[in-house]
XYZ file of C-alpha atoms in Angstrom:
707
model
C 152.253 -149.576 74.230
C 149.604 -148.564 72.240
C 146.128 -148.331 73.935
C 144.223 -148.470 70.554
C 145.794 -151.718 69.811
C 144.195 -153.745 72.574
C 140.547 -153.016 71.564
C 141.183 -155.774 68.616
C 140.561 -155.588 65.092
C 138.254 -153.230 63.283
C 135.569 -154.370 61.088
C 136.583 -152.439 58.402
C 140.159 -154.543 58.309
C 138.412 -157.669 57.670
C 138.474 -157.743 53.914
C 142.117 -157.118 54.242
C 142.792 -159.572 56.973
C 141.237 -162.449 55.164
C 143.412 -161.505 51.957
C 146.576 -162.901 54.140
C 145.298 -166.014 55.456
C 145.894 -169.307 53.884
C 142.547 -170.375 52.181
C 141.952 -173.194 49.966
C 142.357 -172.341 46.160
C 139.447 -171.711 43.926
C 140.029 -171.832 40.189
C 137.895 -168.826 39.388
C 138.350 -167.090 42.389
C 141.749 -167.886 45.002
C 139.622 -165.847 47.631
C 136.347 -167.049 48.228
C 133.808 -164.873 50.146
C 133.686 -164.437 53.821
C 130.582 -166.344 55.261
C 126.901 -164.598 54.990
C 126.891 -163.648 58.828
C 130.309 -161.690 58.335
C 128.956 -159.421 55.485
C 125.675 -159.153 57.094
C 127.199 -157.263 60.065
C 126.737 -153.260 59.609
C 128.481 -152.799 63.052
C 131.410 -154.559 64.618
C 131.522 -155.672 68.366
C 133.760 -153.045 68.950
C 131.481 -150.488 67.692
C 128.370 -151.979 69.194
C 130.298 -151.615 72.627
C 131.087 -148.190 72.069
C 127.429 -147.296 71.162
C 125.920 -149.098 74.072
C 128.668 -147.213 76.600
C 127.440 -144.126 74.757
C 124.242 -144.283 75.561
C 124.343 -145.670 79.029
C 126.572 -142.452 79.640
C 123.766 -140.579 78.197
C 120.974 -142.015 80.516
C 123.500 -141.662 83.150
C 123.512 -137.953 82.362
C 120.231 -137.327 82.926
C 119.612 -139.639 85.832
C 122.591 -137.666 87.543
C 120.805 -134.444 87.113
C 117.340 -135.645 88.105
C 119.091 -137.241 91.124
C 120.525 -133.885 92.049
C 117.323 -131.949 91.643
C 115.401 -134.356 93.714
C 117.996 -134.076 96.342
C 117.830 -130.332 95.934
C 114.009 -130.552 96.067
C 113.734 -132.497 99.328
C 116.416 -130.332 100.890
C 114.437 -127.382 99.924
C 111.124 -129.168 101.174
C 113.035 -129.609 104.315
C 114.240 -126.174 104.757
C 110.720 -124.505 103.603
C 108.577 -126.485 106.339
C 111.569 -125.739 108.992
C 111.307 -122.078 108.085
C 107.599 -122.049 108.468
C 107.559 -123.804 111.606
C 110.213 -121.239 112.987
C 108.165 -119.025 111.674
C 104.951 -119.848 113.281
C 106.919 -120.344 116.577
C 107.850 -116.677 116.345
C 104.510 -115.847 115.583
C 103.216 -116.906 118.836
C 106.094 -115.338 120.842
C 105.538 -112.261 119.254
C 101.711 -112.368 120.314
C 102.553 -113.064 123.448
C 104.748 -110.191 123.797
C 102.078 -107.598 122.378
C 99.732 -109.453 124.921
C 102.120 -108.641 127.594
C 102.215 -105.237 126.460
C 98.424 -104.822 126.233
C 98.314 -105.752 129.602
C 100.707 -103.266 131.089
C 98.767 -100.489 128.875
C 95.627 -101.482 130.323
C 97.104 -101.220 133.910
C 98.442 -98.418 133.227
C 95.122 -96.929 131.971
C 93.122 -98.344 135.058
C 95.440 -96.881 137.438
C 95.556 -93.507 135.929
C 99.371 -93.501 135.315
C 100.469 -91.784 132.187
C 101.397 -93.890 129.431
C 104.733 -93.238 127.216
C 102.881 -94.384 124.033
C 101.198 -92.553 121.446
C 97.440 -93.057 121.015
C 97.984 -95.491 117.894
C 100.835 -97.234 119.842
C 98.428 -97.725 122.511
C 95.675 -98.926 120.285
C 97.960 -101.445 119.000
C 99.042 -103.007 122.066
C 95.359 -103.172 123.622
C 94.243 -105.045 120.276
C 94.913 -108.546 121.340
C 93.867 -108.174 125.338
C 90.521 -109.602 126.418
C 87.958 -106.984 127.447
C 88.262 -108.562 131.000
C 90.845 -107.164 132.736
C 90.553 -108.986 136.005
C 94.221 -110.446 135.603
C 95.613 -107.371 137.404
C 96.141 -109.250 140.522
C 98.144 -106.966 142.961
C 97.327 -103.139 142.370
C 100.399 -101.623 144.285
C 102.642 -103.821 142.708
C 101.338 -102.696 139.101
C 101.513 -99.142 140.263
C 105.417 -99.760 141.444
C 106.729 -101.511 138.237
C 104.655 -99.902 135.385
C 106.932 -97.114 135.106
C 110.243 -98.980 134.184
C 108.373 -102.130 132.522
C 106.163 -100.628 130.181
C 108.585 -99.146 127.470
C 111.094 -102.096 128.084
C 107.994 -104.306 127.266
C 106.870 -101.919 124.422
C 110.627 -102.668 122.911
C 110.205 -106.535 123.247
C 106.885 -106.461 121.578
C 107.971 -104.612 118.604
C 111.215 -106.337 118.079
C 109.388 -110.017 118.242
C 106.884 -108.555 115.764
C 109.754 -107.710 113.259
C 111.297 -110.849 113.711
C 108.041 -112.775 112.983
C 107.697 -111.018 109.913
C 111.347 -111.421 109.007
C 110.908 -115.111 109.397
C 107.559 -115.070 107.645
C 109.175 -113.783 104.393
C 111.546 -115.692 104.725
C 109.410 -118.874 104.865
C 108.001 -117.531 102.119
C 111.092 -117.251 99.818
C 112.015 -120.737 100.784
C 108.501 -122.147 100.231
C 108.673 -120.898 96.497
C 112.048 -122.110 96.344
C 110.886 -125.809 97.248
C 108.021 -125.375 94.755
C 110.294 -124.444 91.981
C 112.582 -127.128 92.962
C 110.001 -129.739 92.913
C 108.896 -128.332 89.554
C 112.485 -128.920 88.131
C 112.697 -132.359 89.506
C 109.509 -133.242 87.862
C 110.382 -132.026 84.487
C 113.863 -133.855 85.047
C 111.782 -137.033 85.686
C 110.254 -136.400 82.413
C 113.246 -136.475 80.460
C 114.585 -139.132 82.443
C 111.608 -141.619 81.391
C 111.987 -140.011 77.867
C 115.679 -141.185 78.242
C 114.715 -144.202 79.403
C 112.374 -145.028 76.551
C 115.095 -143.781 73.926
C 117.905 -146.122 75.685
C 115.641 -149.088 75.450
C 114.752 -148.382 71.821
C 118.518 -148.176 71.451
C 119.253 -151.028 73.244
C 116.909 -153.091 71.717
C 117.924 -152.357 68.092
C 121.582 -153.462 69.207
C 120.508 -156.779 70.835
C 119.454 -158.384 67.366
C 123.328 -157.553 65.890
C 125.470 -158.700 69.252
C 125.235 -162.630 68.809
C 126.407 -161.993 65.117
C 128.927 -159.551 66.187
C 130.259 -162.059 68.627
C 130.456 -164.472 65.992
C 132.477 -162.073 64.112
C 134.680 -161.049 66.783
C 135.398 -164.952 67.210
C 136.443 -164.696 63.496
C 138.616 -161.695 63.867
C 140.622 -163.571 66.947
C 140.934 -166.767 64.470
C 142.547 -164.535 61.925
C 144.900 -163.179 64.409
C 146.006 -166.145 65.987
C 146.721 -167.276 62.410
C 148.362 -163.960 61.464
C 150.727 -164.339 64.292
C 151.637 -168.187 63.727
C 152.372 -167.265 59.947
C 154.667 -164.962 61.157
C 156.593 -167.166 63.751
C 156.479 -170.089 61.031
C 158.142 -167.416 58.423
C 160.918 -166.740 61.264
C 161.448 -170.420 61.565
C 161.739 -170.835 58.047
C 164.340 -168.183 57.716
C 166.629 -170.092 60.262
C 166.212 -173.431 58.308
C 167.066 -171.468 54.779
C 170.269 -169.733 56.788
C 171.108 -173.359 58.133
C 171.034 -171.918 61.433
C 170.709 -174.528 64.177
C 169.214 -172.906 67.334
C 171.773 -173.145 70.018
C 171.126 -173.786 73.589
C 170.236 -171.150 76.127
C 173.627 -171.409 78.085
C 175.348 -170.592 74.716
C 173.331 -167.342 74.628
C 173.369 -166.145 77.775
C 176.465 -163.608 77.939
C 176.382 -161.465 74.808
C 180.217 -161.070 75.101
C 181.163 -165.131 74.952
C 179.020 -166.111 71.715
C 180.498 -168.812 69.922
C 182.254 -168.053 66.297
C 179.579 -167.121 63.699
C 177.257 -165.192 65.832
C 177.675 -161.653 67.090
C 175.298 -159.668 70.072
C 171.887 -158.660 69.153
C 171.655 -154.950 69.852
C 168.908 -152.281 71.150
C 169.494 -148.940 71.388
C 173.456 -149.984 70.990
C 173.329 -152.145 73.933
C 173.996 -156.354 73.619
C 170.755 -158.262 74.696
C 171.570 -161.200 76.544
C 169.943 -164.775 75.746
C 169.801 -163.859 72.413
C 172.493 -163.344 69.125
C 172.316 -162.422 65.667
C 173.931 -163.628 62.233
C 174.891 -162.405 59.180
C 173.396 -164.646 56.096
C 173.936 -162.767 52.262
C 173.857 -159.429 53.605
C 170.955 -159.413 56.228
C 170.909 -159.679 59.919
C 168.798 -162.744 61.362
C 167.855 -162.963 65.081
C 168.898 -166.207 66.650
C 166.964 -167.529 69.522
C 167.976 -170.623 71.878
C 166.329 -173.835 71.086
C 164.696 -173.727 74.294
C 163.053 -170.470 73.620
C 161.745 -171.616 70.026
C 160.478 -174.643 72.033
C 158.465 -172.617 74.379
C 156.910 -170.364 71.506
C 155.734 -173.338 69.538
C 154.181 -175.060 72.721
C 152.659 -171.729 73.327
C 151.166 -171.661 69.757
C 150.063 -175.317 70.446
C 147.787 -173.871 73.194
C 146.004 -171.410 71.053
C 142.137 -171.684 70.693
C 142.001 -174.036 73.972
C 139.136 -173.067 75.914
C 140.247 -170.897 79.360
C 139.314 -172.275 82.552
C 140.178 -170.682 86.065
C 143.628 -172.213 87.612
C 143.204 -174.694 84.730
C 146.669 -176.556 83.558
C 145.228 -178.792 80.714
C 145.061 -180.581 78.574
C 141.567 -179.246 78.148
C 141.547 -176.062 79.493
C 144.065 -173.228 80.719
C 144.295 -170.612 83.400
C 146.956 -167.743 82.704
C 149.673 -169.273 84.685
C 148.747 -172.757 83.517
C 149.415 -172.029 79.849
C 152.609 -170.255 80.629
C 153.789 -172.989 82.406
C 153.113 -175.405 79.885
C 154.822 -173.499 77.251
C 158.287 -173.040 79.282
C 158.196 -177.122 80.512
C 160.300 -179.056 80.605
C 162.979 -176.425 80.531
C 161.457 -174.965 83.951
C 158.275 -175.199 85.866
C 156.741 -171.922 86.839
C 155.609 -171.574 90.493
C 151.651 -171.576 91.119
C 151.242 -167.966 91.425
C 152.382 -165.107 89.078
C 153.549 -163.006 92.244
C 155.961 -166.175 92.935
C 157.135 -166.347 89.033
C 158.324 -162.782 89.366
C 161.540 -163.011 92.021
C 162.483 -166.055 90.251
C 163.394 -165.033 86.602
C 165.885 -162.342 85.496
C 163.880 -159.021 84.362
C 164.883 -157.264 81.309
C 164.021 -153.689 79.886
C 160.852 -153.561 77.854
C 163.273 -152.133 74.843
C 164.790 -155.799 75.043
C 161.625 -157.799 74.651
C 161.883 -161.420 72.795
C 159.570 -163.938 71.858
C 158.992 -166.392 74.602
C 159.781 -163.963 77.102
C 157.292 -163.903 80.264
C 154.850 -160.861 80.472
C 153.854 -160.172 83.733
C 150.877 -157.606 84.192
C 149.893 -155.687 87.112
C 150.854 -152.554 89.013
C 152.121 -151.711 92.715
C 148.469 -150.999 94.043
C 147.279 -154.304 92.362
C 149.822 -156.973 92.568
C 150.353 -159.142 89.603
C 147.288 -160.605 88.124
C 148.173 -162.136 84.357
C 151.020 -163.495 82.259
C 151.783 -164.120 78.669
C 154.468 -165.432 76.487
C 155.842 -162.621 74.285
C 155.542 -162.388 70.439
C 156.839 -159.509 67.791
C 154.783 -156.913 67.077
C 153.894 -155.858 70.387
C 151.529 -158.951 70.980
C 151.578 -162.090 73.409
C 149.859 -165.545 73.758
C 147.908 -165.517 76.796
C 145.055 -167.556 78.492
C 142.501 -164.529 78.261
C 139.336 -164.859 80.812
C 137.637 -162.061 78.779
C 138.125 -163.978 75.394
C 137.477 -167.420 76.852
C 140.335 -169.270 75.413
C 144.122 -168.886 74.532
C 144.902 -166.475 72.341
C 146.963 -164.152 70.515
C 146.417 -160.559 72.175
C 148.201 -157.276 72.403
C 150.158 -156.750 75.169
C 148.493 -154.253 77.303
C 149.229 -151.309 79.360
C 149.474 -152.746 82.802
C 152.533 -154.554 81.694
C 154.694 -154.669 84.367
C 157.637 -156.555 83.727
C 159.540 -158.936 80.998
C 161.480 -162.252 82.432
C 163.727 -164.044 80.376
C 163.343 -167.721 81.638
C 166.703 -168.553 79.844
C 168.577 -165.987 81.963
C 168.041 -167.857 84.903
C 167.780 -166.455 88.674
C 167.767 -162.656 88.740
C 171.316 -160.714 89.423
C 169.664 -158.489 91.920
C 166.311 -159.387 94.190
C 163.268 -159.011 92.514
C 160.355 -158.517 94.941
C 156.697 -158.639 93.530
C 153.903 -155.971 94.691
C 151.825 -157.282 97.246
C 148.537 -158.696 95.961
C 145.448 -156.771 97.199
C 141.748 -158.664 97.809
C 140.625 -156.802 94.359
C 143.275 -158.622 92.516
C 140.992 -161.716 91.864
C 138.349 -159.448 89.648
C 141.230 -158.768 87.391
C 142.676 -162.149 86.561
C 143.761 -163.254 83.439
C 143.132 -160.000 81.412
C 139.717 -159.644 82.357
C 138.300 -156.344 83.906
C 136.473 -156.241 87.342
C 132.967 -157.013 87.216
C 132.229 -154.553 89.904
C 134.387 -151.740 91.642
C 132.862 -150.118 94.850
C 135.127 -146.633 95.489
C 132.780 -145.620 98.522
C 130.326 -142.991 97.957
C 131.180 -140.788 100.747
C 134.617 -140.296 99.294
C 133.911 -139.538 95.899
C 133.422 -136.039 94.121
C 133.449 -134.553 90.669
C 136.455 -133.260 89.173
C 135.283 -129.881 88.292
C 133.361 -127.673 90.857
C 129.423 -127.366 90.267
C 128.317 -124.877 87.492
C 131.824 -124.351 86.015
C 131.428 -127.050 83.226
C 129.010 -128.777 81.085
C 128.660 -132.390 80.108
C 130.602 -132.573 76.818
C 131.750 -135.655 74.494
C 130.865 -138.793 76.091
C 132.877 -142.335 76.581
C 132.624 -144.543 74.148
C 131.623 -142.294 71.314
C 133.198 -143.988 67.987
C 135.233 -141.926 65.738
C 138.362 -141.830 63.771
C 139.827 -138.753 65.607
C 140.889 -141.041 68.681
C 143.366 -143.486 68.075
C 141.428 -146.209 69.771
C 138.682 -146.019 67.557
C 136.340 -144.586 70.399
C 136.520 -141.861 73.091
C 137.758 -143.447 76.317
C 136.895 -140.747 78.757
C 134.160 -138.432 79.668
C 134.753 -134.442 78.329
C 133.713 -131.568 80.244
C 133.943 -128.231 78.620
C 134.796 -125.193 80.842
C 137.033 -122.040 80.639
C 141.023 -122.094 80.478
C 141.641 -122.101 84.359
C 138.892 -123.845 86.078
C 140.003 -125.468 89.222
C 140.530 -129.689 88.572
C 140.199 -131.523 91.722
C 141.154 -135.253 92.406
C 137.783 -136.796 92.589
C 139.067 -139.271 95.524
C 142.062 -139.585 97.242
C 145.333 -141.024 95.786
C 149.139 -140.946 94.779
C 149.847 -138.634 91.739
C 152.172 -139.060 88.684
C 152.726 -136.417 86.076
C 153.021 -137.270 82.480
C 153.325 -135.166 79.021
C 152.064 -137.291 76.485
C 151.184 -135.729 72.988
C 147.718 -136.081 73.016
C 146.992 -135.048 76.498
C 149.440 -132.081 76.741
C 149.422 -131.894 80.366
C 148.328 -135.340 82.216
C 148.025 -135.986 85.858
C 147.542 -139.574 86.768
C 145.999 -140.889 90.079
C 146.458 -144.434 91.721
C 143.790 -144.973 93.856
C 145.005 -148.481 94.502
C 143.600 -151.875 93.869
C 143.831 -151.319 90.467
C 141.800 -147.987 89.988
C 142.950 -144.937 88.159
C 141.904 -141.658 87.064
C 143.372 -139.244 84.117
C 142.935 -135.348 84.173
C 144.221 -134.628 80.466
C 144.854 -131.159 78.753
C 145.470 -129.302 81.543
C 146.934 -125.349 81.406
C 148.467 -125.609 84.627
C 149.414 -128.620 87.364
C 149.419 -128.070 90.876
C 150.744 -131.470 92.134
C 153.979 -133.701 91.666
C 155.043 -136.569 91.139
C 154.299 -138.762 94.260
C 152.137 -136.402 95.894
C 149.360 -137.860 97.979
C 146.092 -136.030 97.288
C 142.705 -136.273 98.745
C 139.265 -136.132 97.263
C 138.347 -132.268 95.994
C 141.779 -131.052 96.189
C 142.752 -129.077 93.802
C 145.442 -130.233 90.972
C 145.580 -128.425 87.983
C 143.344 -126.268 85.698
C 141.563 -126.920 82.614
C 143.610 -126.092 79.348
C 143.303 -127.042 75.647
C 146.759 -128.699 75.641
C 147.630 -131.691 73.407
C 145.137 -133.214 70.946
C 142.155 -130.892 71.858
C 139.539 -128.914 70.067
C 139.003 -126.357 72.770
C 139.009 -126.249 76.301
C 138.031 -128.852 78.231
C 138.919 -131.362 81.011
C 139.103 -134.956 79.606
C 138.633 -137.447 82.525
C 139.250 -141.284 82.473
C 138.502 -143.880 84.922
C 140.704 -147.126 84.152
C 140.494 -150.342 86.170
C 143.355 -152.850 85.584
C 144.569 -150.386 82.724
C 141.361 -150.462 80.855
C 139.186 -147.256 80.520
C 135.783 -147.672 81.700
C 132.454 -145.354 81.602
C 133.069 -142.722 84.045
C 129.469 -141.979 84.567
C 128.319 -144.314 86.700
C 131.228 -143.776 89.277
C 130.399 -139.791 89.116
C 126.730 -140.709 89.809
C 126.930 -143.169 92.572
C 130.519 -143.772 93.787
C 130.467 -147.432 92.541
C 130.359 -148.897 89.391
C 129.659 -152.324 87.692
C 132.023 -152.417 84.814
C 133.649 -154.410 81.766
C 133.330 -158.278 81.282
C 134.458 -160.064 78.547
C 134.570 -156.917 76.524
C 130.513 -156.440 76.768
C 128.648 -153.598 78.040
C 126.452 -153.947 81.119
C 123.180 -155.844 80.194
C 124.395 -156.353 76.676
C 126.019 -160.254 77.245
C 124.673 -161.958 74.249
C 122.587 -165.231 75.234
C 125.378 -167.096 73.627
C 127.591 -165.990 76.367
C 125.353 -166.699 79.292
C 124.392 -170.373 80.646
C 120.687 -171.337 82.090
C 119.949 -172.519 85.586
C 116.318 -173.284 85.247
C 113.176 -171.795 84.917
C 114.881 -169.193 81.894
C 117.358 -167.647 84.204
C 120.513 -167.223 82.820
C 123.763 -166.046 84.602
C 127.634 -165.848 83.572
C 128.603 -169.268 82.764
C 131.116 -169.327 85.949
C 128.180 -167.985 88.257
C 125.811 -170.746 86.975
C 128.080 -173.597 87.554
C 128.510 -172.143 91.319
C 124.778 -171.590 91.472
C 124.019 -174.724 90.118
C 125.982 -176.336 92.884
C 124.849 -174.253 95.770
C 121.302 -175.271 94.555
C 122.185 -178.878 94.700
C 123.537 -178.467 98.418
C 120.381 -176.501 99.128
C 117.959 -179.273 98.020
C 120.033 -181.684 99.945
C 119.493 -179.868 103.133
C 115.624 -178.592 102.526
C 114.530 -181.095 99.982
C 113.526 -178.255 97.140
C 115.637 -176.364 94.771
C 116.544 -172.810 95.326
C 113.248 -170.198 94.643
C 114.852 -167.261 92.538
C 113.149 -164.662 91.046
C 115.711 -162.631 89.162
C 118.884 -163.204 87.392
C 120.691 -161.738 84.684
C 118.937 -158.634 83.494
C 119.352 -156.695 80.336
C 120.150 -153.221 80.195
C 116.887 -152.502 78.847
C 115.004 -154.015 81.723
C 117.374 -152.230 83.901
C 116.037 -148.899 82.601
C 112.440 -149.987 83.276
C 113.046 -150.886 86.575
C 114.898 -147.830 87.412
C 112.231 -145.611 85.565
C 109.455 -147.705 88.090
C 111.312 -147.823 91.359
C 114.062 -144.925 90.947
C 114.939 -145.245 94.957
C 115.338 -149.093 94.986
C 116.920 -150.159 91.651
C 120.527 -149.520 90.917
C 121.394 -147.289 88.068
C 121.243 -148.597 84.880
C 124.628 -149.820 83.613
C 125.663 -150.313 87.206
C 123.735 -153.288 88.461
C 125.550 -156.984 88.981
C 122.367 -158.110 87.085
C 123.773 -156.463 84.137
C 126.687 -158.961 84.344
C 124.936 -162.037 85.132
C 126.651 -162.375 88.326
C 123.313 -161.596 90.749
C 120.397 -163.420 91.744
C 117.217 -162.615 93.736
C 116.264 -165.298 95.622
C 112.793 -166.400 97.598
C 111.406 -169.437 99.525
C 112.235 -167.767 102.897
C 115.751 -166.652 102.109
C 113.934 -162.938 101.071
C 113.570 -162.545 105.069
C 116.134 -162.115 107.724
C 116.867 -164.187 110.585
C 114.939 -167.134 108.888
C 116.245 -170.797 108.702
C 116.941 -170.571 104.811
C 118.492 -167.190 105.240
C 121.095 -168.460 108.102
C 121.780 -171.793 105.817
C 122.658 -169.580 102.777
C 124.967 -167.057 104.707
C 126.849 -170.108 106.227
C 127.307 -172.191 102.933
C 126.932 -169.828 100.021
C 130.253 -168.435 100.108
C 132.112 -171.833 99.830
C 130.363 -171.932 96.302
C 131.361 -167.917 95.605
C 127.876 -166.349 96.354
C 127.857 -163.665 98.866
C 125.589 -161.374 100.512
C 126.950 -157.955 99.992
C 127.478 -155.567 103.137
C 124.679 -152.801 101.481
C 122.013 -155.558 101.344
C 122.489 -156.587 105.109
C 120.369 -155.704 107.976
C 121.281 -152.194 108.980
C 122.952 -151.759 105.496
C 122.245 -148.733 102.847
C 119.670 -150.838 101.230
C 118.342 -153.862 103.247
C 117.867 -156.834 100.515
C 117.726 -160.287 102.498
C 117.052 -161.831 98.831
C 119.749 -160.091 96.761
C 123.424 -162.535 96.393
C 125.973 -161.845 94.418
C 128.838 -164.279 92.732
C 132.309 -162.975 93.931
C 135.550 -164.672 94.878
C 134.943 -168.723 95.560
C 136.435 -169.114 98.784
C 138.519 -172.227 97.155
C 140.672 -169.867 95.448
């Protein structure tokens, strides 16, 4: 499927779309103008999302450089202090060796023993010795030892002096390096502060447009729904005009045994089971079963209904709920998408027809979404990201197409095992957050071999999607390209990329490495973080040597920079950028605090239970956090705050609490640990006592226990 189609319709096409929708007739002008809220918008929701992602990537680049410089400065300072301490110890050792030599020299002089040292060396050796030479305890022992010991001691003293001088010079060099690193970090800190100000200003400019653009997006979706329905109704009218009565599904099951007047419908020369064709006035008309037509009609009757997790109607529908209603009463689908796959015959993608059940997912993630196929690469599905049952593009992560009218599969069909992360990708949504483990994540090119190029989200006509789906790293042809973390390789050669390595890291996470001049791995190969997989090139649709690097979650491209900066990231929800969710998409929980609506509902239930226990509502200090406020907080507390664009506060699924919950081991904290998960609220591992960042007050909305 074409990735560019999944991102929705662009604003530029809106006028054309309106022209094909049935609208009331006007005497003077048959096409009334679109609402003012549409004509006043200069940027579509998709453009705003792309711009926001570009701003976040730009800030992330500056922050990454600053964080690295700060770490280098800390390392250099530690090295300088260690070198200075070592030099001090060495100086003390050299002084002691010189003092011992001076004592031996003084003894030799007092005893009249000829010294092996010249006058200058004697003076050097005697310099640290006190005027009181009573330390000579045993005259006879000194006479015995002096001859053999003086030369040895002289050598030891000189070696200690030389080592002391060397370490002193090394300490001086490291101190200068530490000072230079500190100055560089300070300079980059100023750049980050400026970037922060620029990011806040840019986001403030966009915020005013978001709600209107969101309304526009709804209108565009409505137009798309209406267009698809109009096409379907045209097909039904064509059947009626041709006086074709749709036959029962059983009649069309075997293409070799069709009734008189019907012929097989072929794709690439192969008859397609479950559907037929008829010749009418020199035209070929597709003939679908009555059961299939009924299923598609019922699916269209659900379009526009609100989405609800696991809802089965009649007011709300989950992704499986919509598919189940569409195909009743002909068949009742199982209660899990993974159980649907083994029960109905799969057909090749080239055979997909309206009414087919499309299941989305992957081998490493499991099956997470289901829709009812239409023509034109579209489907009807209950989409969590869009909040309703809609006509949408069949996504890239289409796993299989199933045809209920063909009955049980001829060969066993085993669904991929679902993972704990599959829940985050339910019904067309993209995971809110994804932790890839900071200890097992590396950059795709070696340090010092590349520059930071075109960012993720930059809009432009040169990309089929309308925006840049990855992060570019300009580098010379032949520069080593590395796997960012462990996974299984798939080698591809699409026209746009030339040579492409795709690595499946499991649980819905993939990385892509495009335009390679050389590929050093093979299909199915297991690779480790940092392992060489190829070399930079300029193959495919490329304007010069560079690596095009992508991160995809559940098939959707997301901004790679937060991953590279932190080893984890918060990514798309509802099509919005982190910290850029319109107020109309959030729900209040009191005190001016806002959360994503499902999180808000769960929070209010949790607060009610807390009030029943303690006689007062939950005490809250922070909830949804805009991108601008994330930037401001990071500028003030870089060691405590998350990198802007990666905070779950920016998705409206995190709260900071007070009133006793903000301290470990209190009665309130322990109650939350025991009861909050029942309502979907959890205390993340990193915030636990002894975790990477101890924050007893921080709680996040996750997978409810009831799900």
